[in-house]
mmCIF file of C-alpha atoms and ligand atoms in Angstrom:
data_model
loop_
_atom_site.group_PDB
_atom_site.id
_atom_site.type_symbol
_atom_site.label_atom_id
_atom_site.label_comp_id
_atom_site.label_asym_id
_atom_site.label_seq_id
_atom_site.Cartn_x
_atom_site.Cartn_y
_atom_site.Cartn_z
ATOM 1 C CA MET A 1 -24.491 6.240 2.227
ATOM 2 C CA ARG A 2 -20.694 6.451 2.683
ATOM 3 C CA THR A 3 -18.995 3.755 0.598
ATOM 4 C CA PRO A 4 -16.399 2.034 2.790
ATOM 5 C CA VAL A 5 -12.759 2.117 1.738
ATOM 6 C CA ILE A 6 -10.265 -0.632 2.533
ATOM 7 C CA ALA A 7 -6.731 0.504 1.766
ATOM 8 C CA GLY A 8 -3.510 -1.480 2.061
ATOM 9 C CA ASN A 9 -0.330 0.437 2.867
ATOM 10 C CA TRP A 10 2.543 -1.765 1.763
ATOM 11 C CA LYS A 11 5.104 0.607 3.330
ATOM 12 C CA LEU A 12 8.735 -0.246 2.471
ATOM 13 C CA PHE A 13 8.042 -3.826 1.474
ATOM 14 C CA LYS A 14 8.124 -5.785 -1.775
ATOM 15 C CA THR A 15 10.157 -5.672 -4.949
ATOM 16 C CA ILE A 16 8.448 -4.955 -8.244
ATOM 17 C CA GLY A 17 8.098 -8.704 -8.801
ATOM 18 C CA GLU A 18 6.628 -9.291 -5.355
ATOM 19 C CA ALA A 19 4.265 -6.338 -5.675
ATOM 20 C CA THR A 20 2.975 -7.421 -9.074
ATOM 21 C CA SER A 21 2.448 -10.965 -7.761
ATOM 22 C CA LEU A 22 0.543 -9.642 -4.767
ATOM 23 C CA VAL A 23 -1.848 -7.516 -6.817
ATOM 24 C CA SER A 24 -2.323 -10.379 -9.302
ATOM 25 C CA GLU A 25 -3.240 -12.728 -6.443
ATOM 26 C CA LEU A 26 -5.464 -10.138 -4.840
ATOM 27 C CA LYS A 27 -7.605 -9.284 -7.871
ATOM 28 C CA PRO A 28 -9.584 -12.539 -8.122
ATOM 29 C CA LEU A 29 -9.993 -12.717 -4.333
ATOM 30 C CA VAL A 30 -11.745 -9.338 -4.233
ATOM 31 C CA ALA A 31 -13.410 -9.398 -7.656
ATOM 32 C CA GLY A 32 -16.788 -10.090 -6.069
ATOM 33 C CA ALA A 33 -16.538 -7.321 -3.480
ATOM 34 C CA THR A 34 -19.244 -4.750 -4.057
ATOM 35 C CA GLY A 35 -20.060 -1.641 -2.088
ATOM 36 C CA VAL A 36 -16.448 -1.205 -1.005
ATOM 37 C CA GLU A 37 -13.559 0.707 -2.556
ATOM 38 C CA ILE A 38 -10.235 -1.124 -2.586
ATOM 39 C CA VAL A 39 -6.882 0.650 -2.689
ATOM 40 C CA VAL A 40 -3.314 -0.648 -2.500
ATOM 41 C CA ALA A 41 -0.232 1.511 -1.898
ATOM 42 C CA PRO A 42 3.032 -0.013 -3.135
ATOM 43 C CA VAL A 43 6.463 1.679 -3.071
ATOM 44 C CA PHE A 44 7.110 4.268 -5.786
ATOM 45 C CA THR A 45 9.173 1.950 -7.981
ATOM 46 C CA ALA A 46 6.328 -0.572 -8.269
ATOM 47 C CA LEU A 47 3.459 1.896 -8.803
ATOM 48 C CA SER A 48 3.263 1.878 -12.550
ATOM 49 C CA ARG A 49 3.524 -1.904 -12.900
ATOM 50 C CA VAL A 50 0.972 -2.526 -10.168
ATOM 51 C CA ALA A 51 -1.366 0.060 -11.726
ATOM 52 C CA ASP A 52 -1.110 -1.671 -15.112
ATOM 53 C CA ILE A 53 -2.155 -4.967 -13.540
ATOM 54 C CA ALA A 54 -4.928 -3.363 -11.498
ATOM 55 C CA ALA A 55 -6.334 -1.463 -14.494
ATOM 56 C CA GLY A 56 -9.898 -2.515 -15.287
ATOM 57 C CA SER A 57 -10.337 -4.221 -11.909
ATOM 58 C CA ASN A 58 -11.892 -2.882 -8.699
ATOM 59 C CA VAL A 59 -8.442 -2.347 -7.175
ATOM 60 C CA GLN A 60 -7.160 1.226 -7.204
ATOM 61 C CA VAL A 61 -3.607 2.340 -6.595
ATOM 62 C CA ALA A 62 -2.181 4.895 -4.169
ATOM 63 C CA ALA A 63 1.285 6.311 -3.614
ATOM 64 C CA GLN A 64 2.540 6.550 -0.040
ATOM 65 C CA ASP A 65 3.648 10.189 -0.267
ATOM 66 C CA CYS A 66 4.095 13.053 -2.727
ATOM 67 C CA PHE A 67 5.725 16.474 -2.985
ATOM 68 C CA TRP A 68 3.736 19.677 -3.421
ATOM 69 C CA LYS A 69 5.507 21.164 -6.456
ATOM 70 C CA GLU A 70 4.723 20.139 -10.020
ATOM 71 C CA GLU A 71 8.340 20.145 -11.172
ATOM 72 C CA GLY A 72 11.655 21.849 -10.612
ATOM 73 C CA ALA A 73 15.016 21.408 -8.952
ATOM 74 C CA TYR A 74 13.807 19.162 -6.126
ATOM 75 C CA THR A 75 16.075 16.147 -6.211
ATOM 76 C CA GLY A 76 14.431 12.972 -5.012
ATOM 77 C CA GLU A 77 10.852 14.245 -4.926
ATOM 78 C CA VAL A 78 7.801 12.969 -6.829
ATOM 79 C CA ALA A 79 5.023 15.318 -7.962
ATOM 80 C CA PRO A 80 1.325 14.448 -7.736
ATOM 81 C CA LYS A 81 0.895 14.697 -11.505
ATOM 82 C CA LEU A 82 3.624 12.073 -11.941
ATOM 83 C CA LEU A 83 1.690 9.780 -9.624
ATOM 84 C CA LYS A 84 -1.349 10.219 -11.856
ATOM 85 C CA ASP A 85 0.892 9.524 -14.824
ATOM 86 C CA ALA A 86 1.991 6.275 -13.139
ATOM 87 C CA GLY A 87 -1.644 5.202 -12.748
ATOM 88 C CA CYS A 88 -2.425 6.299 -9.184
ATOM 89 C CA SER A 89 -5.835 7.577 -8.183
ATOM 90 C CA HIS A 90 -4.946 8.123 -4.510
ATOM 91 C CA VAL A 91 -2.031 9.244 -2.367
ATOM 92 C CA ILE A 92 -1.428 8.742 1.344
ATOM 93 C CA ILE A 93 -0.315 11.950 3.036
ATOM 94 C CA GLY A 94 1.110 12.589 6.507
ATOM 95 C CA HIS A 95 1.430 8.995 7.669
ATOM 96 C CA SER A 96 2.768 8.956 11.236
ATOM 97 C CA GLU A 97 5.934 7.250 10.033
ATOM 98 C CA ARG A 98 6.586 10.253 7.795
ATOM 99 C CA ARG A 99 5.816 12.648 10.627
ATOM 100 C CA GLN A 100 8.069 10.653 12.991
ATOM 101 C CA PHE A 101 11.066 9.876 10.759
ATOM 102 C CA PHE A 102 10.958 12.441 7.944
ATOM 103 C CA GLY A 103 9.982 15.664 9.656
ATOM 104 C CA GLU A 104 6.495 16.022 8.192
ATOM 105 C CA THR A 105 4.414 18.703 9.871
ATOM 106 C CA ASP A 106 0.799 19.763 9.618
ATOM 107 C CA GLN A 107 2.033 22.476 7.240
ATOM 108 C CA THR A 108 3.735 20.024 4.854
ATOM 109 C CA VAL A 109 0.682 17.775 5.084
ATOM 110 C CA ASN A 110 -1.471 20.741 4.083
ATOM 111 C CA ASN A 111 0.803 21.657 1.159
ATOM 112 C CA LYS A 112 0.805 18.070 -0.061
ATOM 113 C CA ALA A 113 -2.950 17.615 0.337
ATOM 114 C CA LYS A 114 -3.659 20.754 -1.697
ATOM 115 C CA ALA A 115 -1.223 19.751 -4.448
ATOM 116 C CA ALA A 116 -2.569 16.207 -4.609
ATOM 117 C CA LEU A 117 -6.163 17.429 -4.881
ATOM 118 C CA ASP A 118 -5.223 20.003 -7.513
ATOM 119 C CA ALA A 119 -3.669 17.193 -9.556
ATOM 120 C CA GLY A 120 -6.936 15.242 -9.368
ATOM 121 C CA LEU A 121 -5.844 12.638 -6.834
ATOM 122 C CA THR A 122 -7.803 11.520 -3.798
ATOM 123 C CA ALA A 123 -5.821 12.364 -0.662
ATOM 124 C CA ILE A 124 -5.782 9.937 2.255
ATOM 125 C CA VAL A 125 -4.731 12.279 5.057
ATOM 126 C CA CYS A 126 -3.451 10.525 8.175
ATOM 127 C CA VAL A 127 -3.743 11.737 11.746
ATOM 128 C CA GLY A 128 -3.023 10.048 15.056
ATOM 129 C CA GLU A 129 -1.770 10.559 18.594
ATOM 130 C CA THR A 130 1.245 8.955 20.247
ATOM 131 C CA LEU A 131 0.963 6.835 23.375
ATOM 132 C CA ALA A 132 2.423 9.692 25.457
ATOM 133 C CA GLU A 133 -0.221 12.057 24.085
ATOM 134 C CA ARG A 134 -3.026 9.583 24.804
ATOM 135 C CA GLU A 135 -1.763 9.034 28.350
ATOM 136 C CA ALA A 136 -1.486 12.791 28.870
ATOM 137 C CA GLY A 137 -5.173 13.110 27.928
ATOM 138 C CA VAL A 138 -4.546 15.308 24.906
ATOM 139 C CA THR A 139 -5.731 12.931 22.166
ATOM 140 C CA PHE A 140 -8.628 15.085 21.003
ATOM 141 C CA ALA A 141 -6.540 18.261 21.008
ATOM 142 C CA VAL A 142 -3.765 16.596 18.990
ATOM 143 C CA ILE A 143 -6.137 15.097 16.435
ATOM 144 C CA GLY A 144 -8.104 18.345 16.214
ATOM 145 C CA LYS A 145 -4.967 20.338 15.401
ATOM 146 C CA GLN A 146 -3.803 17.795 12.802
ATOM 147 C CA VAL A 147 -7.192 17.826 11.072
ATOM 148 C CA LYS A 148 -7.631 21.591 11.199
ATOM 149 C CA GLU A 149 -4.142 22.471 10.009
ATOM 150 C CA GLY A 150 -3.752 19.570 7.593
ATOM 151 C CA LEU A 151 -6.983 20.483 5.781
ATOM 152 C CA ALA A 152 -6.713 24.272 6.161
ATOM 153 C CA GLY A 153 -7.861 26.261 3.172
ATOM 154 C CA LEU A 154 -9.459 23.376 1.278
ATOM 155 C CA SER A 155 -12.742 24.035 -0.461
ATOM 156 C CA VAL A 156 -15.808 21.946 0.279
ATOM 157 C CA ASP A 157 -15.520 20.618 -3.287
ATOM 158 C CA ASN A 158 -11.957 19.494 -2.666
ATOM 159 C CA LEU A 159 -12.930 17.911 0.635
ATOM 160 C CA ALA A 160 -15.081 15.480 -1.347
ATOM 161 C CA ARG A 161 -11.813 13.912 -2.549
ATOM 162 C CA VAL A 162 -10.296 13.716 0.925
ATOM 163 C CA ILE A 163 -10.317 10.591 3.047
ATOM 164 C CA VAL A 164 -9.107 10.936 6.635
ATOM 165 C CA ALA A 165 -7.303 8.019 8.256
ATOM 166 C CA TYR A 166 -7.142 7.914 12.044
ATOM 167 C CA GLU A 167 -4.132 5.837 13.020
ATOM 168 C CA PRO A 168 -3.175 5.947 16.702
ATOM 169 C CA VAL A 169 0.623 5.680 16.634
ATOM 170 C CA TRP A 170 0.605 3.224 19.537
ATOM 171 C CA ALA A 171 -1.562 0.805 17.545
ATOM 172 C CA ILE A 172 0.583 0.735 14.390
ATOM 173 C CA GLY A 173 2.490 -2.497 13.930
ATOM 174 C CA THR A 174 2.109 -3.329 17.611
ATOM 175 C CA GLY A 175 -0.768 -5.792 17.440
ATOM 176 C CA LYS A 176 -2.573 -3.448 19.867
ATOM 177 C CA THR A 177 -5.728 -2.197 18.183
ATOM 178 C CA ALA A 178 -7.709 0.659 19.608
ATOM 179 C CA SER A 179 -10.929 -0.787 20.975
ATOM 180 C CA ASP A 180 -13.970 -0.268 18.780
ATOM 181 C CA GLU A 181 -15.180 2.362 21.254
ATOM 182 C CA GLN A 182 -11.831 4.178 21.472
ATOM 183 C CA ALA A 183 -11.680 4.395 17.685
ATOM 184 C CA GLN A 184 -15.327 5.410 17.358
ATOM 185 C CA GLU A 185 -15.026 8.316 19.811
ATOM 186 C CA VAL A 186 -12.076 9.794 17.921
ATOM 187 C CA HIS A 187 -13.810 9.277 14.564
ATOM 188 C CA ALA A 188 -16.924 11.006 15.896
ATOM 189 C CA SER A 189 -14.812 13.933 17.110
ATOM 190 C CA ILE A 190 -13.157 14.238 13.682
ATOM 191 C CA ARG A 191 -16.559 14.246 11.959
ATOM 192 C CA ALA A 192 -17.864 16.876 14.365
ATOM 193 C CA LEU A 193 -14.845 19.086 13.706
ATOM 194 C CA ILE A 194 -15.232 18.675 9.929
ATOM 195 C CA GLY A 195 -18.858 19.739 10.410
ATOM 196 C CA GLU A 196 -17.705 22.950 12.115
ATOM 197 C CA LEU A 197 -15.086 23.651 9.469
ATOM 198 C CA PHE A 198 -16.808 22.571 6.259
ATOM 199 C CA GLY A 199 -20.493 22.134 7.090
ATOM 200 C CA THR A 200 -22.616 19.209 8.137
ATOM 201 C CA SER A 201 -23.216 17.726 4.704
ATOM 202 C CA ALA A 202 -19.464 17.615 3.926
ATOM 203 C CA ALA A 203 -18.976 15.984 7.325
ATOM 204 C CA ALA A 204 -21.691 13.428 6.665
ATOM 205 C CA GLU A 205 -20.019 12.429 3.399
ATOM 206 C CA LEU A 206 -16.414 12.263 4.608
ATOM 207 C CA ARG A 207 -14.935 8.770 4.835
ATOM 208 C CA ILE A 208 -12.861 8.289 8.000
ATOM 209 C CA LEU A 209 -10.707 5.151 8.036
ATOM 210 C CA TYR A 210 -9.216 3.493 11.081
ATOM 211 C CA GLY A 211 -5.658 2.161 10.941
ATOM 212 C CA GLY A 212 -3.513 0.322 13.463
ATOM 213 C CA SER A 213 -3.249 -3.477 13.583
ATOM 214 C CA VAL A 214 -6.422 -4.082 11.569
ATOM 215 C CA LYS A 215 -6.726 -7.830 10.913
ATOM 216 C CA PRO A 216 -9.394 -10.144 9.474
ATOM 217 C CA ASP A 217 -10.579 -10.938 13.011
ATOM 218 C CA ASN A 218 -11.062 -7.380 14.276
ATOM 219 C CA VAL A 219 -12.260 -5.552 11.155
ATOM 220 C CA LYS A 220 -15.936 -6.433 11.614
ATOM 221 C CA GLY A 221 -16.206 -4.916 15.078
ATOM 222 C CA LEU A 222 -14.527 -1.740 13.912
ATOM 223 C CA MET A 223 -16.751 -1.516 10.828
ATOM 224 C CA THR A 224 -19.933 -1.739 12.900
ATOM 225 C CA GLN A 225 -19.078 1.602 14.520
ATOM 226 C CA ALA A 226 -21.147 4.503 13.233
ATOM 227 C CA ASP A 227 -18.252 6.742 12.197
ATOM 228 C CA ILE A 228 -15.737 4.154 10.975
ATOM 229 C CA ASP A 229 -15.889 4.002 7.194
ATOM 230 C CA GLY A 230 -13.046 1.671 6.393
ATOM 231 C CA ALA A 231 -9.521 0.676 7.243
ATOM 232 C CA LEU A 232 -5.945 1.565 6.398
ATOM 233 C CA VAL A 233 -4.124 -1.722 6.752
ATOM 234 C CA GLY A 234 -0.380 -2.252 7.084
ATOM 235 C CA GLY A 235 0.965 -5.714 7.914
ATOM 236 C CA ALA A 236 -2.180 -7.650 7.016
ATOM 237 C CA SER A 237 -2.229 -6.063 3.545
ATOM 238 C CA LEU A 238 1.055 -7.748 2.591
ATOM 239 C CA VAL A 239 -0.614 -11.137 2.123
ATOM 240 C CA ALA A 240 -3.378 -11.431 -0.482
ATOM 241 C CA GLU A 241 -5.584 -13.776 1.599
ATOM 242 C CA SER A 242 -5.578 -11.647 4.746
ATOM 243 C CA PHE A 243 -6.130 -8.376 2.883
ATOM 244 C CA ALA A 244 -8.932 -9.982 0.857
ATOM 245 C CA ALA A 245 -10.516 -11.243 4.090
ATOM 246 C CA ILE A 246 -10.516 -7.667 5.393
ATOM 247 C CA VAL A 247 -11.984 -6.340 2.110
ATOM 248 C CA ASN A 248 -14.659 -9.043 2.267
ATOM 249 C CA TYR A 249 -15.473 -8.364 5.940
ATOM 250 C CA GLY A 250 -19.154 -7.944 5.137
ATOM 251 C CA ALA A 251 -19.538 -11.060 2.986
HETATM 252 P P1 13P B 301 -0.406 -2.087 10.780
HETATM 253 O O1 13P B 301 -1.707 -2.552 10.198
HETATM 254 O O2 13P B 301 0.763 -2.941 10.405
HETATM 255 O O3 13P B 301 -0.509 -1.818 12.248
HETATM 256 O O4 13P B 301 -0.082 -0.658 10.079
HETATM 257 C C1 13P B 301 -1.051 0.327 10.088
HETATM 258 C C2 13P B 301 -0.597 1.429 9.232
HETATM 259 O O5 13P B 301 0.312 2.167 9.558
HETATM 260 C C3 13P B 301 -1.263 1.597 7.927
HETATM 261 O O6 13P B 301 -0.918 2.817 7.334
#
């Protein structure tokens, strides 16, 4: 009953020309994909051009971050409504790289999630533990705090436009995927917590994506897990064939 979502996070890769080529190559490769939502997240400068090319196809466009104010003297920031204006339907919020290198906290994640939802975007809210946290046995506590504080104050209605992405930091860009079981147990804990916070039907409907070295050869195993509803893909989303193979995992 939960439609899977396969999202490609292009991170800080690709010029406008490269990004438009990639989405143009991708479209025919995924045109036959049904029962799955497809999202790509280029850099800010390529958003509007990629969105123009994706328009009318089954590929949707996400930004990789946003600010929480609509406008004002905030040099360098981009407001959610401007992302909509550029053709985005989604925005990634609180990616671990932003938490690690740009000082994002659960509070800024919460501010951004609320602003994105208010602007009518779907928010892909990322959570994940570091290797040190996993080894210290605090994975569930860390994820629980990120979920609780990142989604604090949202209404059940707004939660319908939230997608949570569980990305263990130690699995990002390392080629080390969490095992299907390791991912599943964290996803199940997130769904249980959402049930406590927002009710069981909101929890049953929430899509929870796994991210961290997802490739064409490991996506199937992950997707067979009960609480894994899709993938947030980094490296393998930069090549049309490999991202399409992940989108078409069920074909
Ligand atoms: P990789 O797929 O390159 O490990 O990146 C995952 C990620 O961070 C997606 O947001």
